[in-house]
Each structure stands twice: as structure tokens, then as C-alpha cells.
Amino acid sequence: MGHAGLAIGGFADHVRLLAPQSWLLVVPALALGTVGGGVADDLIKALLFAGAATFVALALTIHLGMQLARYAARREENFLAALFGEDPAPCFATDVEGQIGYLNAAASQRFVGGGGHRLLQALGDHCLYPGAVLFRLQSRAAARGAATEDLMTRRGTTRLSVHRVSAARFLWRLDEVPDRTPPGRSADLLSLPMLMCNRAGAVLFMNEAMRRLLGARPRRIDQIFVNPAQNSGEETVILTQGGTVRAVKAEIEGPGARREIYLLPLPVPASSAGFRADFDHLPVALVKIGGDGSLLAANLAARDLLQVPAAAGVRLPDVLEGLGRSLADWIGDVIADRSPGGAEVLRLRAAPTETFLQVTLRRIVEEGRPCVLAVLNDATAHKTLEAQFTQSQKMEAIGQLAGGIAHDFNNLLTAISGHCDLLLLRQDSDGLDFADLVQIRQNANRAASLVGQLLAFSRKQTLMPQHIDLYDVLSDLTHLLNRLMGERMRLELQHAPGLGLIRADKRQLEQVVINLVVNARDAMSAGGTIRISTEAVTLRQAMHRDRAVVPPGHYALVRVADTGHGIPPDRITKIFDPFYTTKRPGEGTGLGLSTAYGIVKQSGGFIFAESEPGVGSTFLLYFPINAQRGPAPAPAPAPLPVPAPMPLLPRPMLRQGEAVVLLVEDEAPVRAFASRALRLRGYVVLEADSAEAALSLLEDSSVQVDIIVTDVIMPGLDGPSWVRKALERRPLTRVVFVSGYAQESFADAQGLIANSVFLPKPFSLTDLTATVQRQLMH
């Protein structure tokens, strides 16, 4: 019955909104009646009177609804008053918008104001975040019919319940449930300090024991605890007016989402001399760290690694560095359990030599007190290997870059020097432009030499290795090296007897020795002695040195030592880098040692540097010995015949200008120069800018080709690949491969192609035409 009355009350709300406008319908009814009275036509008059009657009936219906709404509202109010009027708990009836339609006497007395305002305003000062609570409960009641929640208020715990009585009407009830053991009375009787706070950290209550301990009444728990986030059951530090106090914190969940925190103050810790003795002699370096980074304890192994006499008064951030952020923040995150710890490699600040330690942190709780346990390991060797590996990768990357740059420069220099040669052919030696053209060609040759040094460093230089005797090479160089010495410098040569033969390019090996001697000379501005010595060395096991591993075997060792100013330790690891030099501008390019490094490595050897500032430097070159020299040289065995990949058919030799040349080159400037140079010598030249275009040209059997001049590296098919296809139909055609890379990069592929030779870039007009003519006459 009561629910039906509340439903009618809901309907009354809607009718009540229309009631003030109901009598406005009488106006059009009177207007229609007046007009109908003056109309002669009976049909129109009847229609107008019928409309007037309709408006009057509608007005009467609305007026009747208004009366029914008032009656329903009175019934609803009487019903609610009879049901909840004398209820000691505040009760409210609201619509879906929270507008209060009824409140009982307890609600009127407790919450100032009558009906007509919102429930949110009434409860605004009663609990925290009333809007969220009301929305949450009303949503549950709309879905389930009812909802209840206990709230923490200033008076204690309040149980707020809501019932959905109709689609647009909700009944609210606030039932205050006071604590059976009020904190203000029972908790004050406890000798154990305790406090209550909410989830936001605001202190709601503290007992007398807590007030005596703190000596103040803080409003938030972060004003009480050094670390408020510590877990229950752990030791914590309390901030009091008399200083800090250690205590064990116990926390339980209280009613109304409250936190009840109890503290157990700790006595002064007892002596643990026996434990400290065991801890001190552990073979693992262990350190216990406090929240501020101070060393609480460090055993003997840890003190030796950290190079500190004792742990007292020492902070870890003052000893180690290199984390990338504050070391104290890292330790604080581990203690607060925000970070699991992990391992980091840090540098020791005060070490005389660069020393690295791997520090692994773990959070521990010792006698209820959280701290950090650190395990230390010496990571200096690991860090050194990492730096060496990084340097090796850097050298490899620089080598690849240098090789690629050298290839592109060789194409450019071929076009520059080639077109310069073409211009020189049309100039007299006494012409105005002849000297300028000669200067252009000379500087292009110097650039080609510089590119050759880059190729030497990247180990992509074209070498012609042979078995050579170091004694013969150094003896032949003596005259030239003496000319490089100044008047205040002396050159000494010492040869080891019975040194074996090595396999290397003689010209490039001479270049290595010359570069080292020139550097030694420049390092001795006040004069001195340069000693070049050789020695036979046998390694029984692999030698690990710097960034290299020298395998076991027999080696010829060449030492080039000087008595100059030496190389500082921070620079000796960079001396083989391209363009790195300590000389002043104009005195060197920084490619001498990098060239020597590349030549030695490409020859299968190893080069190392030793230096002491103020004493001098020594460069050591290890070359594998290929054949031991005996008492009498034995005659060289006849070389075994190498089978050709296909039978060579005899063909008549051609004279210069009596041949057709197929020129395949993807670089247009190089192709233009080579084509003009060959035509000037009387050859018929067919051009193609790719391997695919050349194969398409050769498909015509009527096209005669006597020799192919092709680049090795091209987009699509490379030189050896397309030439093998072409020789399947034209097996007698000679081939000249040209490339800015070293021959070794495609030597295996070229070895399978008969009648082929290699011409490195950059080449001159004479080099190209002479190579083509030699191939045709072969």
C-alpha cells in the first residue's frame, strides 16, 4: 500500500509541473466560442464550438489531475510521516536528481533546512566525498532495488542505505553506529601508542600514549614516520620532538576504511660481536646500507674493494659513481620496495687506477628493520673487455666506412684524371693550359694515394703478396731511411740470423716501415736513436694482447723503437684510428699508423704499440713465418698446372685498333672517359650501363665483341656473374675487370673466368689502353 502511494506521488510530480498552465487552455476555448457565435454557417459554427469544448475538457482534465496530484502528494507525505516521521534515524525521499521531496524530523533537526534542496548539499559536511558515495549507492539501488554502505564520518561510523521505491523515487536512511569501544575512552587506556588515519593519510585520532611519545599532535602520518610506506611488522623510525625513535609498526584494517596503527618502541639493540666476526670474515664482499646510503656494516672483503678503513661514517654515494642518477634514490627505492634492486656496474671514485665494481642490491628485514644488502664484485676486467670489444667494433665500422668511401672516390678520381688525360692529349707542352692540367692530374694522383691509404686501413687494398726475406727488405731500405733521418738522429738495424720467410707485399711492407720510422723521427725533436730489429718468436699458446688474439705458431717479430717523448696512456688506444694525429695542422694527415695497421692485418700479421711518456715508444709487428730458411735453398718445385674452367681455343692475335670492346660501367663519367680513351686508340666501343643491357646486346649473334671491359660492383648482376653467362656463348672473349675495391673481394669468382685480368681504379688513359692491348695480344 505504501509503495503504491509513493508511485502515485511520482505521477503527481509530473502533473504538478503542468498545473499552472492548465487554465491557459480556457483562453482559446473562449476565443473559439466567441467566433462561433458570430458565424452564420452551421457546420463551421459546430466545429468551432466542438474545438472550444475540447479545450475546456482538456483544461478540466488537467485541473482534475492537479487535484489528484495534490491528493497523492498529501497521501505520500502522510504515508512517509506515518512510516518514518518518528524514526530516530534521518530519512530522506529524493528523485533521480537527488532533489529532496520529504525528510523526517530527525533529518530536519540534524541537517538544517527543509525539502526542496538536494541530498548532496545536506550531506556535504557529514562525510568525505558525498557525491561519489551517493552516486555509487543510487546506481546499485537502481539496478538491485537496495544498497548499503558504511561511511567514516566525524561522529564515527554511519550506515547509509537506500531503497528504490519507484522508477523515479528513492528512500535514504542514515543509521549512525557509534563504536562500542570509543577510541577517545578505550584507546586512551592503552599503554601502547596507537593512532587512526584514513586512506589519504589524515590523522583522525591518536591515544594519549602516542601523544606523549610524539610530544605533538601532527595532522598527517608523513609528519610522524620517516618512511610512511613501510609494511606492517617491520621496524620503522618515528619523528618526535625529542629526536627519532625506533619501533615496530603493526597495522590493521579498521571499520569504515580506517587504518589503525600500533607502535612497539624498541630497546637499544644488544651486542652481536660473534655475528660481526663471522660476517667480517666471509669471502664474499657484503655491505649493509641504510635508507640514507650510509654503510651500516661492511665486512673485510667489502672494505678492501671499497678501499675504506671502516664502515662508520661512510656513505656509498660518496664512494661510488656512474649510475646515471642519484645512488641514494636507487637505494631508497629498494628500501621502500619500489624497485627489486638488480645489479649495476659503478666506478670507484678515489681509486688510483680506474676500478669498477658490480653492485647487486637486495632488500632485507633484519630484526624488523628494513635495510639493503649489497654484494660487491670487482668488474674491472669485465669492463676492460667490454671497452676493448667496443673499440674493436668501432674499428671494424670505420674500416667498412673507409672502404665504401674509397670505392666512391675511386670512381670520381677515375673520371677526373681520365678526362684530364684526354685534355692533355690536345695540348702542347708549351700551351697556356698545359701546366694547369698537369697540376690537376698530380693532385688527383695525390688524392688517389690518400684513398689507397684508406683502403689499406680497411684491408681492402690490392696486394701482390710474395715470399720475402725481412733481411733483404730492411737492407734495401737502409739507404732511404738514412736519408729520412736528421743530423741529430741515428738509425740502428739489428737482424736475427736464420729468420724464416714471410708472405707479404714487399712494396706495402716497405711503406709500413717508412711510416713507423717517420713517426719515430717526428717524436724526437731533440734527436735520438731509432732501432729496427728482427727476432724469431715461437708462441706455444695463444697470446692475448690489447684487442687481438695471436694464435700459436712461428712468427717473425719486427721492432721499431725510438727514444722520443712517448704516447700518453689515454691516447695510445686511438693511434690506429684514421685521421687521429697529435701533430699540428699541416704536419700530418693521421693516416700513417692506420695505413700500417691495415697493411699488417691484411698480410695476416699483428701490430702492437708500447709507450712510456718521456722514455719512448716501440711498435711490434708479428708476421707468420711461411717457410723456414734451411742451410741451402732448395730449388722451388714446379707449379702444378691449374685446370682452366673451360677449354681455350686458339684465336689470332689482334693489333691495336683492330678490336671491338664492350664497355660495361654503371658510372656515367667513368664510362664516358673510358669510351673516349679507347676510341682514340682506334677501338670500336660498344657501351652498356648495366649487366642486363650487356647481355641483351650480346644476344645478337651478328654483334662481334673481342674484349669485355666491365666494372665488378654494379646494380643487379655483378661483373663476374654476367661475364660467366656471356662466355657460355662467346668462350674466346677476353675480359678486363675494373673496380674501386680490392681484387681479393672477388678473387674467387674471377679465378673461375678464363682470359681475365684486373685493373684497379683509379686508372689513367695509358693504364686502360695498355691493359686492353696486353689482353688482346695474349
mmCIF file of N, CA and C in Angstrom, residues 339-415:
data_model
loop_
_atom_site.group_PDB
_atom_site.id
_atom_site.type_symbol
_atom_site.label_atom_id
_atom_site.label_comp_id
_atom_site.label_asym_id
_atom_site.label_seq_id
_atom_site.Cartn_x
_atom_site.Cartn_y
_atom_site.Cartn_z
ATOM 1 N N SER A 339 61.488 -0.853 -6.007
ATOM 2 C CA SER A 339 62.370 -1.438 -7.017
ATOM 3 C C SER A 339 62.922 -2.750 -6.468
ATOM 4 N N PRO A 340 63.038 -3.777 -7.322
ATOM 5 C CA PRO A 340 63.559 -5.060 -6.812
ATOM 6 C C PRO A 340 65.053 -5.050 -6.552
ATOM 7 N N GLY A 341 65.746 -4.001 -6.940
ATOM 8 C CA GLY A 341 67.200 -3.938 -6.724
ATOM 9 C C GLY A 341 67.955 -4.104 -8.021
ATOM 10 N N GLY A 342 68.427 -5.320 -8.294
ATOM 11 C CA GLY A 342 69.185 -5.560 -9.514
ATOM 12 C C GLY A 342 70.658 -5.261 -9.335
ATOM 13 N N ALA A 343 71.388 -5.290 -10.435
ATOM 14 C CA ALA A 343 72.843 -5.108 -10.425
ATOM 15 C C ALA A 343 73.227 -3.957 -11.344
ATOM 16 N N GLU A 344 74.213 -3.185 -10.919
ATOM 17 C CA GLU A 344 74.757 -2.081 -11.710
ATOM 18 C C GLU A 344 76.273 -2.088 -11.556
ATOM 19 N N VAL A 345 76.963 -1.633 -12.627
ATOM 20 C CA VAL A 345 78.417 -1.507 -12.596
ATOM 21 C C VAL A 345 78.754 -0.047 -12.342
ATOM 22 N N LEU A 346 79.444 0.223 -11.234
ATOM 23 C CA LEU A 346 79.776 1.581 -10.816
ATOM 24 C C LEU A 346 81.293 1.735 -10.717
ATOM 25 N N ARG A 347 81.728 2.973 -10.825
ATOM 26 C CA ARG A 347 83.165 3.266 -10.778
ATOM 27 C C ARG A 347 83.545 3.739 -9.379
ATOM 28 N N LEU A 348 84.699 3.267 -8.914
ATOM 29 C CA LEU A 348 85.211 3.666 -7.602
ATOM 30 C C LEU A 348 85.834 5.048 -7.735
ATOM 31 N N ARG A 349 85.384 5.983 -6.908
ATOM 32 C CA ARG A 349 85.791 7.378 -7.067
ATOM 33 C C ARG A 349 87.282 7.598 -6.789
ATOM 34 N N ALA A 350 87.765 7.134 -5.645
ATOM 35 C CA ALA A 350 89.095 7.511 -5.172
ATOM 36 C C ALA A 350 90.177 6.515 -5.548
ATOM 37 N N ALA A 351 89.915 5.586 -6.461
ATOM 38 C CA ALA A 351 90.914 4.579 -6.825
ATOM 39 C C ALA A 351 92.033 5.221 -7.648
ATOM 40 N N PRO A 352 93.309 4.849 -7.398
ATOM 41 C CA PRO A 352 94.409 5.425 -8.192
ATOM 42 C C PRO A 352 94.335 5.019 -9.658
ATOM 43 N N THR A 353 93.853 3.830 -9.949
ATOM 44 C CA THR A 353 93.615 3.401 -11.328
ATOM 45 C C THR A 353 92.119 3.160 -11.500
ATOM 46 N N GLU A 354 91.660 3.180 -12.728
ATOM 47 C CA GLU A 354 90.227 3.041 -12.983
ATOM 48 C C GLU A 354 89.755 1.660 -12.522
ATOM 49 N N THR A 355 88.839 1.663 -11.560
ATOM 50 C CA THR A 355 88.330 0.429 -10.964
ATOM 51 C C THR A 355 86.807 0.459 -11.003
ATOM 52 N N PHE A 356 86.235 -0.673 -11.404
ATOM 53 C CA PHE A 356 84.775 -0.789 -11.496
ATOM 54 C C PHE A 356 84.294 -1.917 -10.588
ATOM 55 N N LEU A 357 83.163 -1.692 -9.934
ATOM 56 C CA LEU A 357 82.558 -2.692 -9.057
ATOM 57 C C LEU A 357 81.137 -2.964 -9.529
ATOM 58 N N GLN A 358 80.771 -4.241 -9.542
ATOM 59 C CA GLN A 358 79.381 -4.608 -9.802
ATOM 60 C C GLN A 358 78.660 -4.673 -8.465
ATOM 61 N N VAL A 359 77.627 -3.849 -8.307
ATOM 62 C CA VAL A 359 76.882 -3.725 -7.051
ATOM 63 C C VAL A 359 75.501 -4.327 -7.277
ATOM 64 N N THR A 360 75.172 -5.352 -6.471
ATOM 65 C CA THR A 360 73.861 -6.005 -6.534
ATOM 66 C C THR A 360 73.126 -5.727 -5.230
ATOM 67 N N LEU A 361 71.944 -5.114 -5.309
ATOM 68 C CA LEU A 361 71.176 -4.724 -4.133
ATOM 69 C C LEU A 361 69.977 -5.649 -3.941
ATOM 70 N N ARG A 362 69.700 -5.973 -2.680
ATOM 71 C CA ARG A 362 68.515 -6.726 -2.307
ATOM 72 C C ARG A 362 67.972 -6.157 -0.988
ATOM 73 N N ARG A 363 66.652 -6.039 -0.903
ATOM 74 C CA ARG A 363 66.011 -5.535 0.317
ATOM 75 C C ARG A 363 65.890 -6.672 1.324
ATOM 76 N N ILE A 364 66.273 -6.415 2.583
ATOM 77 C CA ILE A 364 66.143 -7.409 3.646
ATOM 78 C C ILE A 364 65.513 -6.726 4.858
ATOM 79 N N VAL A 365 64.933 -7.530 5.738
ATOM 80 C CA VAL A 365 64.384 -7.044 7.006
ATOM 81 C C VAL A 365 65.122 -7.771 8.112
ATOM 82 N N GLU A 366 65.852 -7.006 8.916
ATOM 83 C CA GLU A 366 66.676 -7.584 9.970
ATOM 84 C C GLU A 366 66.163 -7.092 11.312
ATOM 85 N N GLU A 367 65.616 -8.024 12.115
ATOM 86 C CA GLU A 367 65.030 -7.692 13.404
ATOM 87 C C GLU A 367 63.948 -6.621 13.250
ATOM 88 N N GLY A 368 63.132 -6.785 12.184
ATOM 89 C CA GLY A 368 62.053 -5.845 11.936
ATOM 90 C C GLY A 368 62.500 -4.550 11.299
ATOM 91 N N ARG A 369 63.783 -4.427 10.986
ATOM 92 C CA ARG A 369 64.316 -3.176 10.445
ATOM 93 C C ARG A 369 64.680 -3.376 8.975
ATOM 94 N N PRO A 370 64.006 -2.689 8.033
ATOM 95 C CA PRO A 370 64.354 -2.863 6.620
ATOM 96 C C PRO A 370 65.658 -2.144 6.282
ATOM 97 N N CYS A 371 66.483 -2.800 5.503
ATOM 98 C CA CYS A 371 67.727 -2.208 5.012
ATOM 99 C C CYS A 371 68.063 -2.878 3.692
ATOM 100 N N VAL A 372 69.202 -2.523 3.138
ATOM 101 C CA VAL A 372 69.623 -3.049 1.839
ATOM 102 C C VAL A 372 70.923 -3.811 2.020
ATOM 103 N N LEU A 373 70.954 -5.025 1.467
ATOM 104 C CA LEU A 373 72.170 -5.818 1.464
ATOM 105 C C LEU A 373 72.785 -5.716 0.063
ATOM 106 N N ALA A 374 74.039 -5.305 -0.009
ATOM 107 C CA ALA A 374 74.737 -5.144 -1.284
ATOM 108 C C ALA A 374 75.857 -6.173 -1.388
ATOM 109 N N VAL A 375 75.922 -6.840 -2.532
ATOM 110 C CA VAL A 375 77.003 -7.777 -2.838
ATOM 111 C C VAL A 375 77.903 -7.093 -3.869
ATOM 112 N N LEU A 376 79.190 -7.012 -3.574
ATOM 113 C CA LEU A 376 80.153 -6.314 -4.426
ATOM 114 C C LEU A 376 81.055 -7.313 -5.127
ATOM 115 N N ASN A 377 81.307 -7.058 -6.410
ATOM 116 C CA ASN A 377 82.248 -7.864 -7.194
ATOM 117 C C ASN A 377 83.114 -6.938 -8.018
ATOM 118 N N ASP A 378 84.390 -7.292 -8.133
ATOM 119 C CA ASP A 378 85.309 -6.499 -8.943
ATOM 120 C C ASP A 378 85.010 -6.757 -10.417
ATOM 121 N N ALA A 379 84.549 -5.709 -11.125
ATOM 122 C CA ALA A 379 84.174 -5.827 -12.542
ATOM 123 C C ALA A 379 85.147 -5.086 -13.444
ATOM 124 N N THR A 380 86.360 -4.798 -12.944
ATOM 125 C CA THR A 380 87.313 -4.029 -13.752
ATOM 126 C C THR A 380 87.707 -4.790 -15.013
ATOM 127 N N ALA A 381 88.018 -6.095 -14.873
ATOM 128 C CA ALA A 381 88.415 -6.876 -16.051
ATOM 129 C C ALA A 381 87.264 -6.972 -17.049
ATOM 130 N N HIS A 382 86.048 -7.176 -16.535
ATOM 131 C CA HIS A 382 84.889 -7.247 -17.440
ATOM 132 C C HIS A 382 84.682 -5.930 -18.170
ATOM 133 N N LYS A 383 84.817 -4.812 -17.447
ATOM 134 C CA LYS A 383 84.633 -3.507 -18.072
ATOM 135 C C LYS A 383 85.735 -3.243 -19.100
ATOM 136 N N THR A 384 86.959 -3.693 -18.819
ATOM 137 C CA THR A 384 88.049 -3.515 -19.779
ATOM 138 C C THR A 384 87.779 -4.309 -21.053
ATOM 139 N N LEU A 385 87.315 -5.559 -20.894
ATOM 140 C CA LEU A 385 86.980 -6.361 -22.076
ATOM 141 C C LEU A 385 85.839 -5.733 -22.859
ATOM 142 N N GLU A 386 84.881 -5.164 -22.146
ATOM 143 C CA GLU A 386 83.774 -4.500 -22.830
ATOM 144 C C GLU A 386 84.270 -3.294 -23.629
ATOM 145 N N ALA A 387 85.179 -2.519 -23.037
ATOM 146 C CA ALA A 387 85.741 -1.374 -23.759
ATOM 147 C C ALA A 387 86.549 -1.829 -24.973
ATOM 148 N N GLN A 388 87.305 -2.934 -24.823
ATOM 149 C CA GLN A 388 88.075 -3.444 -25.952
ATOM 150 C C GLN A 388 87.151 -3.931 -27.064
ATOM 151 N N PHE A 389 86.072 -4.601 -26.687
ATOM 152 C CA PHE A 389 85.128 -5.075 -27.691
ATOM 153 C C PHE A 389 84.480 -3.896 -28.418
ATOM 154 N N THR A 390 84.126 -2.852 -27.659
ATOM 155 C CA THR A 390 83.541 -1.663 -28.272
ATOM 156 C C THR A 390 84.526 -1.011 -29.233
ATOM 157 N N GLN A 391 85.813 -0.936 -28.815
ATOM 158 C CA GLN A 391 86.831 -0.373 -29.699
ATOM 159 C C GLN A 391 87.000 -1.219 -30.957
ATOM 160 N N SER A 392 86.959 -2.545 -30.806
ATOM 161 C CA SER A 392 87.085 -3.423 -31.971
ATOM 162 C C SER A 392 85.932 -3.214 -32.934
ATOM 163 N N GLN A 393 84.716 -3.093 -32.400
ATOM 164 C CA GLN A 393 83.564 -2.847 -33.261
ATOM 165 C C GLN A 393 83.685 -1.496 -33.956
ATOM 166 N N LYS A 394 84.204 -0.500 -33.222
ATOM 167 C CA LYS A 394 84.356 0.815 -33.826
ATOM 168 C C LYS A 394 85.365 0.779 -34.964
ATOM 169 N N MET A 395 86.475 0.077 -34.771
ATOM 170 C CA MET A 395 87.478 -0.030 -35.826
ATOM 171 C C MET A 395 86.916 -0.761 -37.037
ATOM 172 N N GLU A 396 86.121 -1.802 -36.790
ATOM 173 C CA GLU A 396 85.523 -2.536 -37.900
ATOM 174 C C GLU A 396 84.555 -1.650 -38.668
ATOM 175 N N ALA A 397 83.747 -0.864 -37.936
ATOM 176 C CA ALA A 397 82.794 0.022 -38.596
ATOM 177 C C ALA A 397 83.517 1.109 -39.389
ATOM 178 N N ILE A 398 84.597 1.644 -38.807
ATOM 179 C CA ILE A 398 85.367 2.660 -39.532
ATOM 180 C C ILE A 398 85.987 2.057 -40.785
ATOM 181 N N GLY A 399 86.445 0.796 -40.676
ATOM 182 C CA GLY A 399 87.016 0.142 -41.846
ATOM 183 C C GLY A 399 86.004 -0.034 -42.957
ATOM 184 N N GLN A 400 84.787 -0.441 -42.624
ATOM 185 C CA GLN A 400 83.757 -0.594 -43.647
ATOM 186 C C GLN A 400 83.409 0.753 -44.259
ATOM 187 N N LEU A 401 83.337 1.784 -43.416
ATOM 188 C CA LEU A 401 83.037 3.116 -43.940
ATOM 189 C C LEU A 401 84.157 3.593 -44.865
ATOM 190 N N ALA A 402 85.406 3.381 -44.439
ATOM 191 C CA ALA A 402 86.533 3.814 -45.262
ATOM 192 C C ALA A 402 86.548 3.084 -46.602
ATOM 193 N N GLY A 403 86.255 1.772 -46.591
ATOM 194 C CA GLY A 403 86.225 1.021 -47.841
ATOM 195 C C GLY A 403 85.158 1.526 -48.790
ATOM 196 N N GLY A 404 83.955 1.813 -48.242
ATOM 197 C CA GLY A 404 82.893 2.331 -49.102
ATOM 198 C C GLY A 404 83.214 3.699 -49.658
ATOM 199 N N ILE A 405 83.773 4.589 -48.803
ATOM 200 C CA ILE A 405 84.148 5.923 -49.286
ATOM 201 C C ILE A 405 85.231 5.814 -50.347
ATOM 202 N N ALA A 406 86.207 4.935 -50.123
ATOM 203 C CA ALA A 406 87.305 4.787 -51.081
ATOM 204 C C ALA A 406 86.779 4.309 -52.437
ATOM 205 N N HIS A 407 85.803 3.410 -52.438
ATOM 206 C CA HIS A 407 85.246 2.926 -53.708
ATOM 207 C C HIS A 407 84.609 4.078 -54.486
ATOM 208 N N ASP A 408 83.797 4.898 -53.792
ATOM 209 C CA ASP A 408 83.150 6.016 -54.478
ATOM 210 C C ASP A 408 84.171 7.048 -54.942
ATOM 211 N N PHE A 409 85.197 7.310 -54.136
ATOM 212 C CA PHE A 409 86.214 8.262 -54.537
ATOM 213 C C PHE A 409 87.018 7.749 -55.723
ATOM 214 N N ASN A 410 87.247 6.450 -55.770
ATOM 215 C CA ASN A 410 87.983 5.902 -56.914
ATOM 216 C C ASN A 410 87.227 6.125 -58.214
ATOM 217 N N ASN A 411 85.911 6.018 -58.188
ATOM 218 C CA ASN A 411 85.129 6.310 -59.386
ATOM 219 C C ASN A 411 85.265 7.779 -59.785
ATOM 220 N N LEU A 412 85.174 8.671 -58.770
ATOM 221 C CA LEU A 412 85.316 10.101 -59.064
ATOM 222 C C LEU A 412 86.706 10.430 -59.585
ATOM 223 N N LEU A 413 87.736 9.864 -58.962
ATOM 224 C CA LEU A 413 89.107 10.160 -59.380
ATOM 225 C C LEU A 413 89.413 9.577 -60.746
ATOM 226 N N THR A 414 88.805 8.437 -61.077
ATOM 227 C CA THR A 414 88.994 7.882 -62.416
ATOM 228 C C THR A 414 88.467 8.841 -63.467
ATOM 229 N N ALA A 415 87.258 9.402 -63.217
ATOM 230 C CA ALA A 415 86.698 10.349 -64.176
ATOM 231 C C ALA A 415 87.525 11.628 -64.246
#
